[in-house]
Amino acid sequence: IIEMNKRKIHLDFVSWHLYGYDIKFLVDRAEFVRNILDENGYKNTESICSEWNYIRNWDTQYPYSIRQIIALKGAIFTGSRFLAGQNTCLDMLMYYDARPCIYNGMFDFYTYEPLKGYYVFRMFNELYKLGTACEIKIDCDDVYAVAAKNDTDEAMMISFYTDNDDDNSEKIIELDLNGKDEYDIYLLDEEHDMDKVGVLKKGDSLKLKHNTAVLLK
């Protein structure tokens, strides 16, 4: 980047990959790449994380990682990266992979039936269709959220992700909502695939088990 700036070479975008298991690593790396671009005169150059997925490591934990990609944990990791990425300086975040392969956490390799990961795409798409992101503040570790609205409706997606398989904790989330009086709750966990499980009213708290996600709409 420094050398390209010296030679005054135009740069439309920078594409980079980031496999791992830590959501915060994505946030830090996005800021790192953005800062390098900005400091070298490329403030209009897009920063694109063009390949990513859950990988604990590439040797002893690789088989474990592949199993998680197609399981609930991999799905919540994916959804949490969506939510964390939305609140960074990233221009694009591209999941790898939707082809029939071991990195596809969306559809079964043989039957093409939806896996858990398919439902975090559906959840996030509900926000995308609304069109306008809303300001949101979070003061809870390992919890990620994005809210969106249009002229007539609003929704929020919340996830609780941890890479610690021994963590069986729950998060009691107090929500300070300025929108509708009540929201339908759609849950993604081991037993539910974005199923409606109840209604959240203003003033209610939300209980999330580890590695679960909800859509409020």
PDB file of C-alpha atoms in Angstrom:
ATOM      1  CA  ILE A   1       0.000   0.000   0.000  1.00  0.00           C
ATOM      2  CA  ILE A   2       2.804   2.399   0.884  1.00  0.00           C
ATOM      3  CA  GLU A   3       4.626   1.697  -2.379  1.00  0.00           C
ATOM      4  CA  MET A   4       1.433   2.049  -4.410  1.00  0.00           C
ATOM      5  CA  ASN A   5       0.821   5.419  -2.820  1.00  0.00           C
ATOM      6  CA  LYS A   6       4.349   6.519  -3.706  1.00  0.00           C
ATOM      7  CA  ARG A   7       3.710   5.589  -7.334  1.00  0.00           C
ATOM      8  CA  LYS A   8       0.260   7.216  -7.241  1.00  0.00           C
ATOM      9  CA  ILE A   9      -1.507   4.026  -8.311  1.00  0.00           C
ATOM     10  CA  HIS A  10      -5.300   4.113  -8.100  1.00  0.00           C
ATOM     11  CA  LEU A  11      -6.779   1.382  -5.898  1.00  0.00           C
ATOM     12  CA  ASP A  12     -10.489   0.516  -6.067  1.00  0.00           C
ATOM     13  CA  PHE A  13     -10.529  -2.058  -3.275  1.00  0.00           C
ATOM     14  CA  VAL A  14      -8.435  -4.259  -1.013  1.00  0.00           C
ATOM     15  CA  SER A  15      -9.553  -7.862  -0.563  1.00  0.00           C
ATOM     16  CA  TRP A  16      -8.453  -9.869   2.468  1.00  0.00           C
ATOM     17  CA  HIS A  17      -9.332 -13.128   4.248  1.00  0.00           C
ATOM     18  CA  LEU A  18      -9.913 -13.839   7.930  1.00  0.00           C
ATOM     19  CA  TYR A  19     -10.578 -17.316   9.276  1.00  0.00           C
ATOM     20  CA  GLY A  20     -10.741 -17.814  13.017  1.00  0.00           C
ATOM     21  CA  TYR A  21     -13.040 -18.214  16.011  1.00  0.00           C
ATOM     22  CA  ASP A  22     -12.922 -14.770  17.643  1.00  0.00           C
ATOM     23  CA  ILE A  23     -15.533 -12.199  16.627  1.00  0.00           C
ATOM     24  CA  LYS A  24     -13.533  -9.287  18.031  1.00  0.00           C
ATOM     25  CA  PHE A  25     -10.629 -10.224  15.759  1.00  0.00           C
ATOM     26  CA  LEU A  26     -12.767  -9.216  12.774  1.00  0.00           C
ATOM     27  CA  VAL A  27     -13.463  -5.816  14.302  1.00  0.00           C
ATOM     28  CA  ASP A  28      -9.779  -5.226  15.070  1.00  0.00           C
ATOM     29  CA  ARG A  29      -8.610  -6.372  11.631  1.00  0.00           C
ATOM     30  CA  ALA A  30     -11.193  -4.222   9.861  1.00  0.00           C
ATOM     31  CA  GLU A  31      -9.929  -1.157  11.717  1.00  0.00           C
ATOM     32  CA  PHE A  32      -6.317  -2.159  11.017  1.00  0.00           C
ATOM     33  CA  VAL A  33      -6.908  -2.407   7.259  1.00  0.00           C
ATOM     34  CA  ARG A  34      -8.948   0.806   7.171  1.00  0.00           C
ATOM     35  CA  ASN A  35      -6.251   2.720   9.031  1.00  0.00           C
ATOM     36  CA  ILE A  36      -3.517   1.538   6.654  1.00  0.00           C
ATOM     37  CA  LEU A  37      -5.578   2.607   3.653  1.00  0.00           C
ATOM     38  CA  ASP A  38      -6.507   5.986   5.107  1.00  0.00           C
ATOM     39  CA  GLU A  39      -2.982   6.792   6.269  1.00  0.00           C
ATOM     40  CA  ASN A  40      -1.680   6.168   2.768  1.00  0.00           C
ATOM     41  CA  GLY A  41      -4.184   8.268   0.900  1.00  0.00           C
ATOM     42  CA  TYR A  42      -6.740   5.580   0.027  1.00  0.00           C
ATOM     43  CA  LYS A  43      -9.733   6.879   1.951  1.00  0.00           C
ATOM     44  CA  ASN A  44     -12.127   6.006  -0.875  1.00  0.00           C
ATOM     45  CA  THR A  45     -10.725   2.496  -1.381  1.00  0.00           C
ATOM     46  CA  GLU A  46     -13.129  -0.262  -0.298  1.00  0.00           C
ATOM     47  CA  SER A  47     -12.028  -2.742   2.349  1.00  0.00           C
ATOM     48  CA  ILE A  48     -13.494  -6.183   1.599  1.00  0.00           C
ATOM     49  CA  CYS A  49     -13.185  -9.267   3.799  1.00  0.00           C
ATOM     50  CA  SER A  50     -13.810 -11.579   0.871  1.00  0.00           C
ATOM     51  CA  GLU A  51     -13.333 -14.967   2.529  1.00  0.00           C
ATOM     52  CA  TRP A  52     -14.029 -16.090   6.092  1.00  0.00           C
ATOM     53  CA  ASN A  53     -15.481 -18.879   8.204  1.00  0.00           C
ATOM     54  CA  TYR A  54     -15.090 -20.590  11.577  1.00  0.00           C
ATOM     55  CA  ILE A  55     -11.664 -22.208  12.068  1.00  0.00           C
ATOM     56  CA  ARG A  56     -10.247 -22.872  15.543  1.00  0.00           C
ATOM     57  CA  ASN A  57      -6.907 -23.853  14.021  1.00  0.00           C
ATOM     58  CA  TRP A  58      -5.577 -25.441  10.850  1.00  0.00           C
ATOM     59  CA  ASP A  59      -4.008 -28.599  12.331  1.00  0.00           C
ATOM     60  CA  THR A  60      -5.106 -30.367  15.527  1.00  0.00           C
ATOM     61  CA  GLN A  61      -8.511 -28.627  15.647  1.00  0.00           C
ATOM     62  CA  TYR A  62      -9.260 -28.648  11.930  1.00  0.00           C
ATOM     63  CA  PRO A  63     -11.664 -31.655  11.967  1.00  0.00           C
ATOM     64  CA  TYR A  64     -13.409 -30.072  14.960  1.00  0.00           C
ATOM     65  CA  SER A  65     -13.679 -26.789  13.057  1.00  0.00           C
ATOM     66  CA  ILE A  66     -15.300 -28.428  10.037  1.00  0.00           C
ATOM     67  CA  ARG A  67     -17.858 -30.127  12.280  1.00  0.00           C
ATOM     68  CA  GLN A  68     -18.740 -26.784  13.852  1.00  0.00           C
ATOM     69  CA  ILE A  69     -19.200 -25.019  10.520  1.00  0.00           C
ATOM     70  CA  ILE A  70     -22.240 -27.192   9.787  1.00  0.00           C
ATOM     71  CA  ALA A  71     -23.551 -27.108  13.365  1.00  0.00           C
ATOM     72  CA  LEU A  72     -25.277 -24.534  15.559  1.00  0.00           C
ATOM     73  CA  LYS A  73     -22.020 -23.097  16.871  1.00  0.00           C
ATOM     74  CA  GLY A  74     -20.798 -22.308  13.372  1.00  0.00           C
ATOM     75  CA  ALA A  75     -24.150 -20.727  12.560  1.00  0.00           C
ATOM     76  CA  ILE A  76     -24.056 -18.416  15.562  1.00  0.00           C
ATOM     77  CA  PHE A  77     -20.441 -17.554  14.774  1.00  0.00           C
ATOM     78  CA  THR A  78     -21.537 -16.619  11.250  1.00  0.00           C
ATOM     79  CA  GLY A  79     -24.468 -14.557  12.474  1.00  0.00           C
ATOM     80  CA  SER A  80     -22.315 -12.806  15.066  1.00  0.00           C
ATOM     81  CA  ARG A  81     -19.793 -11.848  12.401  1.00  0.00           C
ATOM     82  CA  PHE A  82     -22.636 -10.389  10.351  1.00  0.00           C
ATOM     83  CA  LEU A  83     -23.699  -8.290  13.312  1.00  0.00           C
ATOM     84  CA  ALA A  84     -20.199  -7.249  14.345  1.00  0.00           C
ATOM     85  CA  GLY A  85     -19.220  -6.524  10.752  1.00  0.00           C
ATOM     86  CA  GLN A  86     -22.215  -4.257  10.217  1.00  0.00           C
ATOM     87  CA  ASN A  87     -20.901  -1.960  12.928  1.00  0.00           C
ATOM     88  CA  THR A  88     -17.350  -1.712  11.534  1.00  0.00           C
ATOM     89  CA  CYS A  89     -15.745   0.248   8.719  1.00  0.00           C
ATOM     90  CA  LEU A  90     -15.945  -2.777   6.388  1.00  0.00           C
ATOM     91  CA  ASP A  91     -17.466  -2.246   2.965  1.00  0.00           C
ATOM     92  CA  MET A  92     -18.200  -5.925   2.265  1.00  0.00           C
ATOM     93  CA  LEU A  93     -18.130  -9.176   4.242  1.00  0.00           C
ATOM     94  CA  MET A  94     -18.312 -12.332   2.125  1.00  0.00           C
ATOM     95  CA  TYR A  95     -19.006 -15.734   3.673  1.00  0.00           C
ATOM     96  CA  TYR A  96     -17.011 -18.687   2.363  1.00  0.00           C
ATOM     97  CA  ASP A  97     -18.750 -20.814   1.106  1.00  0.00           C
ATOM     98  CA  ALA A  98     -22.199 -21.463  -0.378  1.00  0.00           C
ATOM     99  CA  ARG A  99     -21.007 -24.093  -2.866  1.00  0.00           C
ATOM    100  CA  PRO A 100     -21.408 -27.825  -2.047  1.00  0.00           C
ATOM    101  CA  CYS A 101     -18.253 -28.187   0.059  1.00  0.00           C
ATOM    102  CA  ILE A 102     -17.097 -28.670   3.656  1.00  0.00           C
ATOM    103  CA  TYR A 103     -17.150 -24.911   4.289  1.00  0.00           C
ATOM    104  CA  ASN A 104     -20.838 -24.590   3.433  1.00  0.00           C
ATOM    105  CA  GLY A 105     -22.692 -24.132   6.704  1.00  0.00           C
ATOM    106  CA  MET A 106     -25.939 -23.233   4.938  1.00  0.00           C
ATOM    107  CA  PHE A 107     -27.011 -26.419   3.162  1.00  0.00           C
ATOM    108  CA  ASP A 108     -26.422 -30.139   3.689  1.00  0.00           C
ATOM    109  CA  PHE A 109     -23.769 -31.493   1.332  1.00  0.00           C
ATOM    110  CA  TYR A 110     -25.908 -34.435   0.161  1.00  0.00           C
ATOM    111  CA  THR A 111     -29.552 -33.414   0.512  1.00  0.00           C
ATOM    112  CA  TYR A 112     -29.240 -29.603   0.133  1.00  0.00           C
ATOM    113  CA  GLU A 113     -31.581 -29.251   3.097  1.00  0.00           C
ATOM    114  CA  PRO A 114     -31.065 -26.127   5.210  1.00  0.00           C
ATOM    115  CA  LEU A 115     -28.536 -26.322   8.035  1.00  0.00           C
ATOM    116  CA  LYS A 116     -28.503 -24.048  11.094  1.00  0.00           C
ATOM    117  CA  GLY A 117     -26.338 -21.549   9.240  1.00  0.00           C
ATOM    118  CA  TYR A 118     -29.066 -20.969   6.656  1.00  0.00           C
ATOM    119  CA  TYR A 119     -31.258 -19.339   9.288  1.00  0.00           C
ATOM    120  CA  VAL A 120     -28.803 -16.618  10.304  1.00  0.00           C
ATOM    121  CA  PHE A 121     -28.789 -15.534   6.661  1.00  0.00           C
ATOM    122  CA  ARG A 122     -32.597 -15.405   6.784  1.00  0.00           C
ATOM    123  CA  MET A 123     -32.540 -13.444  10.015  1.00  0.00           C
ATOM    124  CA  PHE A 124     -30.068 -10.892   8.754  1.00  0.00           C
ATOM    125  CA  ASN A 125     -31.978 -10.604   5.483  1.00  0.00           C
ATOM    126  CA  GLU A 126     -35.010  -9.427   7.447  1.00  0.00           C
ATOM    127  CA  LEU A 127     -32.917  -6.469   8.605  1.00  0.00           C
ATOM    128  CA  TYR A 128     -31.476  -5.889   5.133  1.00  0.00           C
ATOM    129  CA  LYS A 129     -34.942  -5.690   3.587  1.00  0.00           C
ATOM    130  CA  LEU A 130     -35.903  -2.867   5.956  1.00  0.00           C
ATOM    131  CA  GLY A 131     -33.164  -0.756   4.429  1.00  0.00           C
ATOM    132  CA  THR A 132     -31.994   1.587   7.196  1.00  0.00           C
ATOM    133  CA  ALA A 133     -29.676   0.607  10.058  1.00  0.00           C
ATOM    134  CA  CYS A 134     -30.458   2.117  13.457  1.00  0.00           C
ATOM    135  CA  GLU A 135     -28.063   3.241  16.156  1.00  0.00           C
ATOM    136  CA  ILE A 136     -27.556   0.542  18.751  1.00  0.00           C
ATOM    137  CA  LYS A 137     -25.423   0.380  21.887  1.00  0.00           C
ATOM    138  CA  ILE A 138     -24.321  -2.813  23.611  1.00  0.00           C
ATOM    139  CA  ASP A 139     -22.660  -3.111  27.006  1.00  0.00           C
ATOM    140  CA  CYS A 140     -22.654  -6.911  27.303  1.00  0.00           C
ATOM    141  CA  ASP A 141     -19.684  -9.148  26.439  1.00  0.00           C
ATOM    142  CA  ASP A 142     -20.141 -11.751  23.678  1.00  0.00           C
ATOM    143  CA  VAL A 143     -23.495 -10.285  22.654  1.00  0.00           C
ATOM    144  CA  TYR A 144     -23.907  -8.789  19.186  1.00  0.00           C
ATOM    145  CA  ALA A 145     -26.858  -6.942  17.700  1.00  0.00           C
ATOM    146  CA  VAL A 146     -28.073  -4.910  14.735  1.00  0.00           C
ATOM    147  CA  ALA A 147     -31.369  -3.075  14.364  1.00  0.00           C
ATOM    148  CA  ALA A 148     -33.035  -1.767  11.216  1.00  0.00           C
ATOM    149  CA  LYS A 149     -36.211   0.001  10.153  1.00  0.00           C
ATOM    150  CA  ASN A 150     -38.207   1.465   7.305  1.00  0.00           C
ATOM    151  CA  ASP A 151     -41.140   3.865   7.348  1.00  0.00           C
ATOM    152  CA  THR A 152     -43.546   1.313   8.812  1.00  0.00           C
ATOM    153  CA  ASP A 153     -41.620  -1.473  10.491  1.00  0.00           C
ATOM    154  CA  GLU A 154     -38.502  -2.320  12.487  1.00  0.00           C
ATOM    155  CA  ALA A 155     -36.558  -5.379  13.624  1.00  0.00           C
ATOM    156  CA  MET A 156     -33.507  -6.431  15.604  1.00  0.00           C
ATOM    157  CA  MET A 157     -31.202  -9.459  15.512  1.00  0.00           C
ATOM    158  CA  ILE A 158     -29.276 -10.440  18.644  1.00  0.00           C
ATOM    159  CA  SER A 159     -26.758 -13.241  19.146  1.00  0.00           C
ATOM    160  CA  PHE A 160     -24.774 -14.652  22.061  1.00  0.00           C
ATOM    161  CA  TYR A 161     -21.630 -16.385  20.807  1.00  0.00           C
ATOM    162  CA  THR A 162     -18.789 -18.027  22.713  1.00  0.00           C
ATOM    163  CA  ASP A 163     -16.061 -20.402  21.556  1.00  0.00           C
ATOM    164  CA  ASN A 164     -15.878 -21.978  25.018  1.00  0.00           C
ATOM    165  CA  ASP A 165     -17.702 -25.302  24.762  1.00  0.00           C
ATOM    166  CA  ASP A 166     -17.805 -25.566  28.567  1.00  0.00           C
ATOM    167  CA  ASP A 167     -19.660 -22.271  28.889  1.00  0.00           C
ATOM    168  CA  ASN A 168     -23.279 -23.119  29.638  1.00  0.00           C
ATOM    169  CA  SER A 169     -24.153 -19.653  30.844  1.00  0.00           C
ATOM    170  CA  GLU A 170     -27.151 -17.562  29.929  1.00  0.00           C
ATOM    171  CA  LYS A 171     -27.352 -13.859  29.251  1.00  0.00           C
ATOM    172  CA  ILE A 172     -30.195 -11.830  30.714  1.00  0.00           C
ATOM    173  CA  ILE A 173     -30.455  -8.909  28.320  1.00  0.00           C
ATOM    174  CA  GLU A 174     -32.236  -5.744  29.328  1.00  0.00           C
ATOM    175  CA  LEU A 175     -33.480  -3.899  26.258  1.00  0.00           C
ATOM    176  CA  ASP A 176     -34.105  -0.173  26.092  1.00  0.00           C
ATOM    177  CA  LEU A 177     -36.343  -0.024  23.033  1.00  0.00           C
ATOM    178  CA  ASN A 178     -37.654   3.186  21.495  1.00  0.00           C
ATOM    179  CA  GLY A 179     -39.825   1.626  18.837  1.00  0.00           C
ATOM    180  CA  LYS A 180     -42.802  -0.723  18.865  1.00  0.00           C
ATOM    181  CA  ASP A 181     -44.598  -1.796  22.026  1.00  0.00           C
ATOM    182  CA  GLU A 182     -44.048  -5.479  21.320  1.00  0.00           C
ATOM    183  CA  TYR A 183     -42.012  -7.754  19.074  1.00  0.00           C
ATOM    184  CA  ASP A 184     -42.424 -11.346  17.939  1.00  0.00           C
ATOM    185  CA  ILE A 185     -39.450 -13.497  19.004  1.00  0.00           C
ATOM    186  CA  TYR A 186     -37.928 -15.876  16.436  1.00  0.00           C
ATOM    187  CA  LEU A 187     -35.359 -18.228  17.966  1.00  0.00           C
ATOM    188  CA  LEU A 188     -32.423 -20.144  16.515  1.00  0.00           C
ATOM    189  CA  ASP A 189     -30.999 -22.810  18.828  1.00  0.00           C
ATOM    190  CA  GLU A 190     -30.628 -26.601  18.865  1.00  0.00           C
ATOM    191  CA  GLU A 191     -34.390 -27.119  19.002  1.00  0.00           C
ATOM    192  CA  HIS A 192     -35.623 -24.189  16.910  1.00  0.00           C
ATOM    193  CA  ASP A 193     -34.976 -23.048  13.353  1.00  0.00           C
ATOM    194  CA  MET A 194     -36.063 -19.406  13.416  1.00  0.00           C
ATOM    195  CA  ASP A 195     -39.356 -20.479  14.983  1.00  0.00           C
ATOM    196  CA  LYS A 196     -41.649 -17.980  16.657  1.00  0.00           C
ATOM    197  CA  VAL A 197     -41.447 -18.732  20.378  1.00  0.00           C
ATOM    198  CA  GLY A 198     -43.183 -15.792  22.009  1.00  0.00           C
ATOM    199  CA  VAL A 199     -43.685 -12.052  22.221  1.00  0.00           C
ATOM    200  CA  LEU A 200     -41.362  -9.484  23.794  1.00  0.00           C
ATOM    201  CA  LYS A 201     -43.082  -6.439  25.273  1.00  0.00           C
ATOM    202  CA  LYS A 202     -41.507  -3.171  26.311  1.00  0.00           C
ATOM    203  CA  GLY A 203     -39.849  -3.598  29.662  1.00  0.00           C
ATOM    204  CA  ASP A 204     -39.357  -7.358  29.247  1.00  0.00           C
ATOM    205  CA  SER A 205     -35.879  -8.864  29.524  1.00  0.00           C
ATOM    206  CA  LEU A 206     -34.558 -11.388  27.041  1.00  0.00           C
ATOM    207  CA  LYS A 207     -32.821 -14.599  28.125  1.00  0.00           C
ATOM    208  CA  LEU A 208     -30.303 -16.122  25.705  1.00  0.00           C
ATOM    209  CA  LYS A 209     -28.432 -19.394  26.112  1.00  0.00           C
ATOM    210  CA  HIS A 210     -24.869 -19.513  24.812  1.00  0.00           C
ATOM    211  CA  ASN A 211     -24.606 -19.865  21.038  1.00  0.00           C
ATOM    212  CA  THR A 212     -28.136 -18.838  20.180  1.00  0.00           C
ATOM    213  CA  ALA A 213     -29.670 -16.015  18.168  1.00  0.00           C
ATOM    214  CA  VAL A 214     -33.029 -14.277  18.038  1.00  0.00           C
ATOM    215  CA  LEU A 215     -34.819 -12.048  15.582  1.00  0.00           C
ATOM    216  CA  LEU A 216     -37.237  -9.522  17.047  1.00  0.00           C
ATOM    217  CA  LYS A 217     -39.733  -8.149  14.543  1.00  0.00           C
TER     218      LYS A 217
END
